[in-house]
mmCIF file with all atom_site columns, C-alpha atoms and ligand atoms in Angstrom:
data_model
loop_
_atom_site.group_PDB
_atom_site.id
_atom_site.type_symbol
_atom_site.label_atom_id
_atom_site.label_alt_id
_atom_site.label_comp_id
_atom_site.label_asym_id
_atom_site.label_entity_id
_atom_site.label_seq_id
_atom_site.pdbx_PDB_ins_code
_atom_site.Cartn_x
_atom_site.Cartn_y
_atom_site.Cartn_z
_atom_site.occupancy
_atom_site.B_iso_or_equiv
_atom_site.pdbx_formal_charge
_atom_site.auth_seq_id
_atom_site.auth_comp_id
_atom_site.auth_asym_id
_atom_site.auth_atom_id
_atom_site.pdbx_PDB_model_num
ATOM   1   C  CA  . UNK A 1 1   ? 43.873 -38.201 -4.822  1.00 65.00 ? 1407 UNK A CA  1
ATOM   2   C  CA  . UNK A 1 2   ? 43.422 -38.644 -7.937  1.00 72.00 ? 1408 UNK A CA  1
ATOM   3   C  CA  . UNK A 1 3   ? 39.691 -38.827 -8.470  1.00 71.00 ? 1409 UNK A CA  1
ATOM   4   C  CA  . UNK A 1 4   ? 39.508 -35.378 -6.731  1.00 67.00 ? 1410 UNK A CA  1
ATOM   5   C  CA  . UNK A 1 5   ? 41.520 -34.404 -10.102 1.00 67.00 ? 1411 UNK A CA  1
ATOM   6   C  CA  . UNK A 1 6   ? 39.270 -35.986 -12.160 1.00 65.00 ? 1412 UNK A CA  1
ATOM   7   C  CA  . UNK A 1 7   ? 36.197 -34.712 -10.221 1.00 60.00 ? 1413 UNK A CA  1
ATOM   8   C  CA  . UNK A 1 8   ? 38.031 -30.838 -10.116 1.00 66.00 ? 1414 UNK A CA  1
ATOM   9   C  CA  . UNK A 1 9   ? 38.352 -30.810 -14.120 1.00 66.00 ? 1415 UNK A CA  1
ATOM   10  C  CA  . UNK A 1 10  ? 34.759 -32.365 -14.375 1.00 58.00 ? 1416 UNK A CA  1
ATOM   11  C  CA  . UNK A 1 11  ? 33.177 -29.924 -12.400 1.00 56.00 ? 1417 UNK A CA  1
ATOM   12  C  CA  . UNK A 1 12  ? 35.348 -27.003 -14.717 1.00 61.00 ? 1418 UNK A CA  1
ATOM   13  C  CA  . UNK A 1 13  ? 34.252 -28.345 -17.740 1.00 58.00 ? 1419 UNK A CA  1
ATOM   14  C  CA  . UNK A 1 14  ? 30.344 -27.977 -16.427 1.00 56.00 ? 1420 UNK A CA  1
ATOM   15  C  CA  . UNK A 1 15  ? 31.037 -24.780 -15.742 1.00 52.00 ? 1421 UNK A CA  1
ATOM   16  C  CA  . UNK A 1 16  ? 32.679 -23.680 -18.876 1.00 52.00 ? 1422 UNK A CA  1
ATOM   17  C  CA  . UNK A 1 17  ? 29.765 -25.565 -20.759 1.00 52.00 ? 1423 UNK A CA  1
ATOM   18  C  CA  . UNK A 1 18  ? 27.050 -23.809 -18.820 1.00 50.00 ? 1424 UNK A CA  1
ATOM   19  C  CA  . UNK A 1 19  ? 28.659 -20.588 -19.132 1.00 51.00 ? 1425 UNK A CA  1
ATOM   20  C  CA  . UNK A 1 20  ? 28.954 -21.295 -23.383 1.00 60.00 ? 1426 UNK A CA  1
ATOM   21  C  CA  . UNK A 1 21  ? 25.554 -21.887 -23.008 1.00 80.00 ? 1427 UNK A CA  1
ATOM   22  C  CA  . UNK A 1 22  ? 24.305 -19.416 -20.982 1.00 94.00 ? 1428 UNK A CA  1
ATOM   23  C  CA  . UNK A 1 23  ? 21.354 -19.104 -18.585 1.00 97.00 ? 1429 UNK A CA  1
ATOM   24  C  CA  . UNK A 1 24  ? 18.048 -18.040 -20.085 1.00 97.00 ? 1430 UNK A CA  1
ATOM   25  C  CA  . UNK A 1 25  ? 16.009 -17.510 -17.044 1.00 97.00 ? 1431 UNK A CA  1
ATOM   26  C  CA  . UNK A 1 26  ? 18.432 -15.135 -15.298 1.00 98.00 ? 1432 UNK A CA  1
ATOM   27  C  CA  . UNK A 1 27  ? 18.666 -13.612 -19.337 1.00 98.00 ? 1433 UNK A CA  1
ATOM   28  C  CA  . UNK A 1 28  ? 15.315 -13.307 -18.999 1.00 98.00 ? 1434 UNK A CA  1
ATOM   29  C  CA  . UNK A 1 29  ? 15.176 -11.298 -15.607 1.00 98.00 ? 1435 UNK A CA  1
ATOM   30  C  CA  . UNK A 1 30  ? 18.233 -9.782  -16.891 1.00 98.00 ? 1436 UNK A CA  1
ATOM   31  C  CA  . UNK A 1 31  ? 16.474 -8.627  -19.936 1.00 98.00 ? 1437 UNK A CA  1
ATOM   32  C  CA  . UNK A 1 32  ? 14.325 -6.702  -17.516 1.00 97.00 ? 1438 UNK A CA  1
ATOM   33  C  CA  . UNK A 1 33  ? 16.310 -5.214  -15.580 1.00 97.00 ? 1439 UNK A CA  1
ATOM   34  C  CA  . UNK A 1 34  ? 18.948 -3.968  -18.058 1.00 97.00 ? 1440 UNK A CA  1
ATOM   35  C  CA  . UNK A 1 35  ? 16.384 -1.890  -20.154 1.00 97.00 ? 1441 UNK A CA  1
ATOM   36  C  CA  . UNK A 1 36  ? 16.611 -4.438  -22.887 1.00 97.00 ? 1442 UNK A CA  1
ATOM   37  C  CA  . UNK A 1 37  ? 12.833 -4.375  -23.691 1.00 97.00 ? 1443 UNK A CA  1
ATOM   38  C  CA  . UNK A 1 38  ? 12.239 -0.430  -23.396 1.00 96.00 ? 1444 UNK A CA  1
ATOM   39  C  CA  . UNK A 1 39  ? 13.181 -0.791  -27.368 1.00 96.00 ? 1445 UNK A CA  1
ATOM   40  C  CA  . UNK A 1 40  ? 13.046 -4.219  -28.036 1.00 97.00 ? 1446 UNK A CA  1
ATOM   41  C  CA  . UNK A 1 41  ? 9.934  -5.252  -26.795 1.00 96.00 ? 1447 UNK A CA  1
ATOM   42  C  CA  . UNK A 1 42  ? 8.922  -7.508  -23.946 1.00 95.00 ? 1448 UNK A CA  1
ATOM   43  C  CA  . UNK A 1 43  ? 8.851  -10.755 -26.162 1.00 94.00 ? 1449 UNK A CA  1
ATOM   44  C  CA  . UNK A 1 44  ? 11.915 -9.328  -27.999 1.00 96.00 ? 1450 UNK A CA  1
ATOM   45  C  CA  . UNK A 1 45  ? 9.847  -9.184  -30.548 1.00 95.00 ? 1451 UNK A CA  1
ATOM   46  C  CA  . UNK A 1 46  ? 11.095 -5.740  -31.821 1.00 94.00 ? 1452 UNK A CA  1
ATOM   47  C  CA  . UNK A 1 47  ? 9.630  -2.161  -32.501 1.00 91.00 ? 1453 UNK A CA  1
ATOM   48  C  CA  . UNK A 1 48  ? 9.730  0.877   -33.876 1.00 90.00 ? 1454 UNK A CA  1
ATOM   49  C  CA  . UNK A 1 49  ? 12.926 1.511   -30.987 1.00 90.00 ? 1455 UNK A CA  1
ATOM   50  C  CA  . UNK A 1 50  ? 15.004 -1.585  -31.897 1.00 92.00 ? 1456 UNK A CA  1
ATOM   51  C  CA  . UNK A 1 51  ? 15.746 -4.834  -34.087 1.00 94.00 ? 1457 UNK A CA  1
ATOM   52  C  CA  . UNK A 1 52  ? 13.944 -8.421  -33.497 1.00 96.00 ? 1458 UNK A CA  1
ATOM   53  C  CA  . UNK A 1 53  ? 16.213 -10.074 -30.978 1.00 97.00 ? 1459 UNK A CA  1
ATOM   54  C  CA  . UNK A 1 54  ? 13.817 -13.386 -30.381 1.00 96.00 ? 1460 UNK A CA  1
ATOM   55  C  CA  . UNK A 1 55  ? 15.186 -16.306 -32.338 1.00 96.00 ? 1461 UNK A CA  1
ATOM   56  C  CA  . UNK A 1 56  ? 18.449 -14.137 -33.011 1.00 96.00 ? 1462 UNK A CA  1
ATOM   57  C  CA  . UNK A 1 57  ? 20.770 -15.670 -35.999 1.00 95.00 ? 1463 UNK A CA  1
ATOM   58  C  CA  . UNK A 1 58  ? 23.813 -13.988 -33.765 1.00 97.00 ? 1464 UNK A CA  1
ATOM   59  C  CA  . UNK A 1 59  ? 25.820 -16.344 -31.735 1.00 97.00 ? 1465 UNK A CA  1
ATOM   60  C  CA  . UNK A 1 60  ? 26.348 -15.595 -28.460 1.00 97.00 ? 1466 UNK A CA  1
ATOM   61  C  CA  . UNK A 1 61  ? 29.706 -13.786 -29.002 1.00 97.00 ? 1467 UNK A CA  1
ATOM   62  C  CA  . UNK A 1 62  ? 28.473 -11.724 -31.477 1.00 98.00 ? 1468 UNK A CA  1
ATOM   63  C  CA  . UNK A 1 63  ? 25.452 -10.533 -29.576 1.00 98.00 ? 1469 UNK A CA  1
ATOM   64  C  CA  . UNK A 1 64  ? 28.259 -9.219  -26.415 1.00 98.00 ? 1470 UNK A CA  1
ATOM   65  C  CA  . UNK A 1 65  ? 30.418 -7.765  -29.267 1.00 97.00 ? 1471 UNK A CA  1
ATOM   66  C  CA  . UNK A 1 66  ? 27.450 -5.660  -30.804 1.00 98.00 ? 1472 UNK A CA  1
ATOM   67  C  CA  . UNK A 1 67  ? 25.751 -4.847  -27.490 1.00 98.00 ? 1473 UNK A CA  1
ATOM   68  C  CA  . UNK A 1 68  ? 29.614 -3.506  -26.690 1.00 98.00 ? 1474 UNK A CA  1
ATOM   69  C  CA  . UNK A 1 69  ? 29.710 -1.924  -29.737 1.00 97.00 ? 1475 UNK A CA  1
ATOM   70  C  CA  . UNK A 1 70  ? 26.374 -0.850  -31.101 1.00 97.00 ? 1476 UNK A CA  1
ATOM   71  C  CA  . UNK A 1 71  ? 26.415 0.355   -35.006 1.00 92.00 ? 1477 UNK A CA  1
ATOM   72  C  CA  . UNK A 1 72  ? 23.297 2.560   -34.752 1.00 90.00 ? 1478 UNK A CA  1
ATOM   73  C  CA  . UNK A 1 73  ? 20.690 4.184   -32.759 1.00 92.00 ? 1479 UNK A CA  1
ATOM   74  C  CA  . UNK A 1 74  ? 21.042 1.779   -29.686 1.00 96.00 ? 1480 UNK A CA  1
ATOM   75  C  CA  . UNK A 1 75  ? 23.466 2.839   -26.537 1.00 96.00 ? 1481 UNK A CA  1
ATOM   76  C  CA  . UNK A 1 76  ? 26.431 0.611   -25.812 1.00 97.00 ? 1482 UNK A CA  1
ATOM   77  C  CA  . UNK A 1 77  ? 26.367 -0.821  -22.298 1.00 97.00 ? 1483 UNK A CA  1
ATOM   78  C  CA  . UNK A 1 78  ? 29.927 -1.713  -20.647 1.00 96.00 ? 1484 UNK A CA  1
ATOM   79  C  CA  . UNK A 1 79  ? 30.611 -4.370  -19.118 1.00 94.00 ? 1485 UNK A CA  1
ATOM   80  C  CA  . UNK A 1 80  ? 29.864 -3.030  -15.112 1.00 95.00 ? 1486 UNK A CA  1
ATOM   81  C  CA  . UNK A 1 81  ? 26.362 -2.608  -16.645 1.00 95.00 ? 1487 UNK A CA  1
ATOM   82  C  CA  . UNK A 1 82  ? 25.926 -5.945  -18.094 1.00 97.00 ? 1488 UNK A CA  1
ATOM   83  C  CA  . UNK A 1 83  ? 28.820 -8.586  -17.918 1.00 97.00 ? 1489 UNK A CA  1
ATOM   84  C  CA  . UNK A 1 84  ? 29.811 -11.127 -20.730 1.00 97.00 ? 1490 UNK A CA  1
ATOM   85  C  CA  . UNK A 1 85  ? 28.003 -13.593 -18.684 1.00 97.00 ? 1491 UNK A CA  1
ATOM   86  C  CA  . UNK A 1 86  ? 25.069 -11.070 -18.518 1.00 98.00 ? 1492 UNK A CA  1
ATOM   87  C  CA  . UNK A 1 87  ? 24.717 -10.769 -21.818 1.00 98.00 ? 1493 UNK A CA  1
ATOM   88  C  CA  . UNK A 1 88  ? 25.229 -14.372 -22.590 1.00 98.00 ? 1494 UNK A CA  1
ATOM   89  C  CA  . UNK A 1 89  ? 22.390 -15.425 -20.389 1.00 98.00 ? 1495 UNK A CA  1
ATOM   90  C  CA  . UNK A 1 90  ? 20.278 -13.057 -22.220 1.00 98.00 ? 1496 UNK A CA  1
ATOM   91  C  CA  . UNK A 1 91  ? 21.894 -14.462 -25.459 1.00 98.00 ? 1497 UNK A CA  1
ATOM   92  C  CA  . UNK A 1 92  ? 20.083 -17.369 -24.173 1.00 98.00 ? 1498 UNK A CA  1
ATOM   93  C  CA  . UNK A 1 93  ? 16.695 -16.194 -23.082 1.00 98.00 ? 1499 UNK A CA  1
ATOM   94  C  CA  . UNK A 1 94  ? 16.233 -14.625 -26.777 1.00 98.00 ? 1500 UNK A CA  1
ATOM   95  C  CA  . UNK A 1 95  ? 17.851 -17.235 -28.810 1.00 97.00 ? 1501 UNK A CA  1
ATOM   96  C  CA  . UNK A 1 96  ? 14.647 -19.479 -26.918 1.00 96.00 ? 1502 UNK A CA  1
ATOM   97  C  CA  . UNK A 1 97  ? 11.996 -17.186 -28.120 1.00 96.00 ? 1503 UNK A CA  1
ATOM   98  C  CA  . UNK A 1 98  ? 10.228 -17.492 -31.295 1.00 92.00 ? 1504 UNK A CA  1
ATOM   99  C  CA  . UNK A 1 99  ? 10.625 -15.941 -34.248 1.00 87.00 ? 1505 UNK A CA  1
ATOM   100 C  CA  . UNK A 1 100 ? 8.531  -14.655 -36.167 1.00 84.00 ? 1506 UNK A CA  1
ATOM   101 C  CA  . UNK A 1 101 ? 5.384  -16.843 -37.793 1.00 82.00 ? 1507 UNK A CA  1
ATOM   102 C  CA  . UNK A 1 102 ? 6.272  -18.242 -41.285 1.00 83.00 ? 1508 UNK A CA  1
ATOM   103 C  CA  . UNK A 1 103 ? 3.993  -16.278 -44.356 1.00 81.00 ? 1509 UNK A CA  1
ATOM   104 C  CA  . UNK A 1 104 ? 1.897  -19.616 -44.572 1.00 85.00 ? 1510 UNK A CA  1
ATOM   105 C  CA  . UNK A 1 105 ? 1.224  -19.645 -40.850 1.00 86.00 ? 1511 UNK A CA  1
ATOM   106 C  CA  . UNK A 1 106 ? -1.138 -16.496 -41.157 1.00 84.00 ? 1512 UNK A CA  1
ATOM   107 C  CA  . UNK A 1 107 ? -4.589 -16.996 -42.701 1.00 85.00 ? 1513 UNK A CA  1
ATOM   108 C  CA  . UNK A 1 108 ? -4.650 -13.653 -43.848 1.00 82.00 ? 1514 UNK A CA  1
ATOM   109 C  CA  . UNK A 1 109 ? -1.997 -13.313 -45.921 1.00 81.00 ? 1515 UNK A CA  1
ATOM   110 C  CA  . UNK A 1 110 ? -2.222 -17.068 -47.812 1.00 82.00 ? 1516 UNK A CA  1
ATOM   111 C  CA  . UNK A 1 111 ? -6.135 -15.061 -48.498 1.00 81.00 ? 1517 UNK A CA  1
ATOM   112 C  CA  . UNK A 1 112 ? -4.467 -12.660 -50.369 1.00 69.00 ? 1518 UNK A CA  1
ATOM   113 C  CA  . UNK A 1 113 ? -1.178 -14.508 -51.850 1.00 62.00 ? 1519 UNK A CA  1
ATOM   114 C  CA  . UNK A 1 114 ? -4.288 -16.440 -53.509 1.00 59.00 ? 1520 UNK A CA  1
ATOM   115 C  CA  . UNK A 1 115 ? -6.397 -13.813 -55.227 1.00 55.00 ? 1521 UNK A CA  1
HETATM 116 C  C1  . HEC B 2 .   ? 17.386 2.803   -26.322 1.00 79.56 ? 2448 HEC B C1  1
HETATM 117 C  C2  . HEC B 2 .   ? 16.922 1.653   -27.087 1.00 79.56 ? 2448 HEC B C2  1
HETATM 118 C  C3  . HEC B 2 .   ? 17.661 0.321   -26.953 1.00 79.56 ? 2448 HEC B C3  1
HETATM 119 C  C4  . HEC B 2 .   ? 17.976 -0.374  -25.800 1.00 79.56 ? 2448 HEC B C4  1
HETATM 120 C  C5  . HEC B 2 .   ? 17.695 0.027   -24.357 1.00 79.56 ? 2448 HEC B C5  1
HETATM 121 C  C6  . HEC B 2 .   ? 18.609 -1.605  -26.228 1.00 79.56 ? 2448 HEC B C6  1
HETATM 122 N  N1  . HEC B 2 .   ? 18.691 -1.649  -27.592 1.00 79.56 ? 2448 HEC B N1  1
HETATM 123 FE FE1 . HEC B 2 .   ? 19.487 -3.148  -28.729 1.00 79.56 ? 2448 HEC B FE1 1
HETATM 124 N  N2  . HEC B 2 .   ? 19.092 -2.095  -30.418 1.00 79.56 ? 2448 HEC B N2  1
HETATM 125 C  C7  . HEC B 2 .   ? 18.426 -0.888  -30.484 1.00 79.56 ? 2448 HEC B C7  1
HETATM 126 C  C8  . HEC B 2 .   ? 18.305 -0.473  -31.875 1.00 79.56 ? 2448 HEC B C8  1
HETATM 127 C  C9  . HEC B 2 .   ? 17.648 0.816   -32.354 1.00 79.56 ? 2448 HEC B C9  1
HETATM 128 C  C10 . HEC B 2 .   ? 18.911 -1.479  -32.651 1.00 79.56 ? 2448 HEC B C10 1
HETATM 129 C  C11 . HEC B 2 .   ? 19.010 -1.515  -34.171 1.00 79.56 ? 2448 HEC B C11 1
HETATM 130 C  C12 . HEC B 2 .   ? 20.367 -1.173  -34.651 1.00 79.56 ? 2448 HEC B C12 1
HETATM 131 C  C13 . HEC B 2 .   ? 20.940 0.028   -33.970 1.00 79.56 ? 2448 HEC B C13 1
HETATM 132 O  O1  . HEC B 2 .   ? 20.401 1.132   -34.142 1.00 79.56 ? 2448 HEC B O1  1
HETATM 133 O  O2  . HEC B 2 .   ? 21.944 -0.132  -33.231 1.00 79.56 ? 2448 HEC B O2  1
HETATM 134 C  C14 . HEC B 2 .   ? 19.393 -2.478  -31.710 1.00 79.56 ? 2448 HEC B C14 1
HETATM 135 C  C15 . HEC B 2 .   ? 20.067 -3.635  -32.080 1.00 79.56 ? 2448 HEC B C15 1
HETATM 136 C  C16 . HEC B 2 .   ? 20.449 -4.638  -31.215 1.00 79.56 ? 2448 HEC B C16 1
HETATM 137 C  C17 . HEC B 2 .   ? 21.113 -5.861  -31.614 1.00 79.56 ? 2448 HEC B C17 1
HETATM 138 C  C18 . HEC B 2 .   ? 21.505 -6.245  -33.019 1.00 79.56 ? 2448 HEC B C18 1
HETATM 139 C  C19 . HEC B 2 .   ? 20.389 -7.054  -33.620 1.00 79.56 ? 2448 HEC B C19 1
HETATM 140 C  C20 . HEC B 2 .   ? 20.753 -7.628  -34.957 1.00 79.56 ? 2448 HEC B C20 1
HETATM 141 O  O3  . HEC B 2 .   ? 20.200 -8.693  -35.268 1.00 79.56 ? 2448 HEC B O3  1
HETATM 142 O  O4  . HEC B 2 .   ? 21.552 -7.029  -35.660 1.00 79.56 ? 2448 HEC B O4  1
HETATM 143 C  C21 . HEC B 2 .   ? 21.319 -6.585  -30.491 1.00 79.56 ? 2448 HEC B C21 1
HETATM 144 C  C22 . HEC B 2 .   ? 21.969 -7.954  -30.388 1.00 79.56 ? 2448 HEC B C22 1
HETATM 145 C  C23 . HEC B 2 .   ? 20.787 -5.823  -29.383 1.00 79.56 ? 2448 HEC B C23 1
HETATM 146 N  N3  . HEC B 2 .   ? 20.274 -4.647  -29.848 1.00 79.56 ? 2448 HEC B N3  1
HETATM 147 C  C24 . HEC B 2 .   ? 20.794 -6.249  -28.072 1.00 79.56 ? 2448 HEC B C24 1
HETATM 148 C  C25 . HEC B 2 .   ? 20.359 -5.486  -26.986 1.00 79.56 ? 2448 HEC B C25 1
HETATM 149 C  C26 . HEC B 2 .   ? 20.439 -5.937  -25.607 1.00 79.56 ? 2448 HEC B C26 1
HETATM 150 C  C27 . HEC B 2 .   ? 20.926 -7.287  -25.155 1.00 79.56 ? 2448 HEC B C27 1
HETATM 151 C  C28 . HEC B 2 .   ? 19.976 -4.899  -24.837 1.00 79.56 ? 2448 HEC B C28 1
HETATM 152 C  C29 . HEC B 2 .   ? 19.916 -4.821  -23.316 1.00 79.56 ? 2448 HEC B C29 1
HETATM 153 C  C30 . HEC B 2 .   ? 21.162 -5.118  -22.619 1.00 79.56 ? 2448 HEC B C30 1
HETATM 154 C  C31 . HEC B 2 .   ? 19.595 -3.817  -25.750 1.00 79.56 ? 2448 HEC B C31 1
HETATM 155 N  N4  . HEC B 2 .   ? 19.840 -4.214  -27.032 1.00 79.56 ? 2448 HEC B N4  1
HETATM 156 C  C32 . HEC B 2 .   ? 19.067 -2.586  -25.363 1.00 79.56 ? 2448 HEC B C32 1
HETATM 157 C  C33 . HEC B 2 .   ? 17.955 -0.161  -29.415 1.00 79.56 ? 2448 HEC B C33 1
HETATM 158 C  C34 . HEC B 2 .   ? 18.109 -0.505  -28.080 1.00 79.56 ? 2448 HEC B C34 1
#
């Protein structure tokens, strides 16, 4: 009897983990589906339409509480569009992506830094 107890609370604490954590291939189909890319590109790179989400600095919370809230030109979806776990999963997918290329990474510019 009791091992089922300790298996039941093992088995919660997965799940709480995994949901903390979220899932970034469904965030990535999610991404997709939810309109996510019309503005912020389909490598979340960002555009001309919305901010860089790949490599995000915004924790997982944060990234629900602005998407709930936006501050600017972006709509706010509610949560029967895209659930916390939705958007955490996302979270995920564009927290995995990467940022954008260090100055010293691109020939180009070092060529000119150096005139
Ligand atoms: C119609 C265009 C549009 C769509 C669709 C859209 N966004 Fe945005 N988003 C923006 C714009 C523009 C900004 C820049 C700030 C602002 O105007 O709100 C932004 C900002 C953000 C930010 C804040 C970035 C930061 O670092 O401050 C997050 C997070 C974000 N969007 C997530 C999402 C997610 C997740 C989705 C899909 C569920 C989504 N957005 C869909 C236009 C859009």
């Amino acid at each position: 009897m009791k091992t089922i107890w300790i298996l039941a609370a093992i088995l919660a604490a997965a799940g709480a983990l995994a949901q903390s954590n979220g899932n970034a291939e469904n965030g990535k189909r999610l991404f997709l589906r939810d309109g996510c890319w019309e503005c912020h590109g389909y490598a979340a790179q960002g555009s001309r339409d919305g901010a860089r989400l790949a490599a995000t600095v915004l924790s997982a919370p944060a990234l629900v509480r602005y998407v709930r809230r936006p501050s600017g030109a972006m709509p706010a979806y509610i949560d029967k569009v895209a659930s916390d776990q939705d958007l955490t999963d996302i979270w995920a997918y564009v927290k995995s992506l990467p940022g954008p290329k260090p100055v010293k990474d691109i020939p180009l510019l070092n060529e000119i830094k150096g005139k």
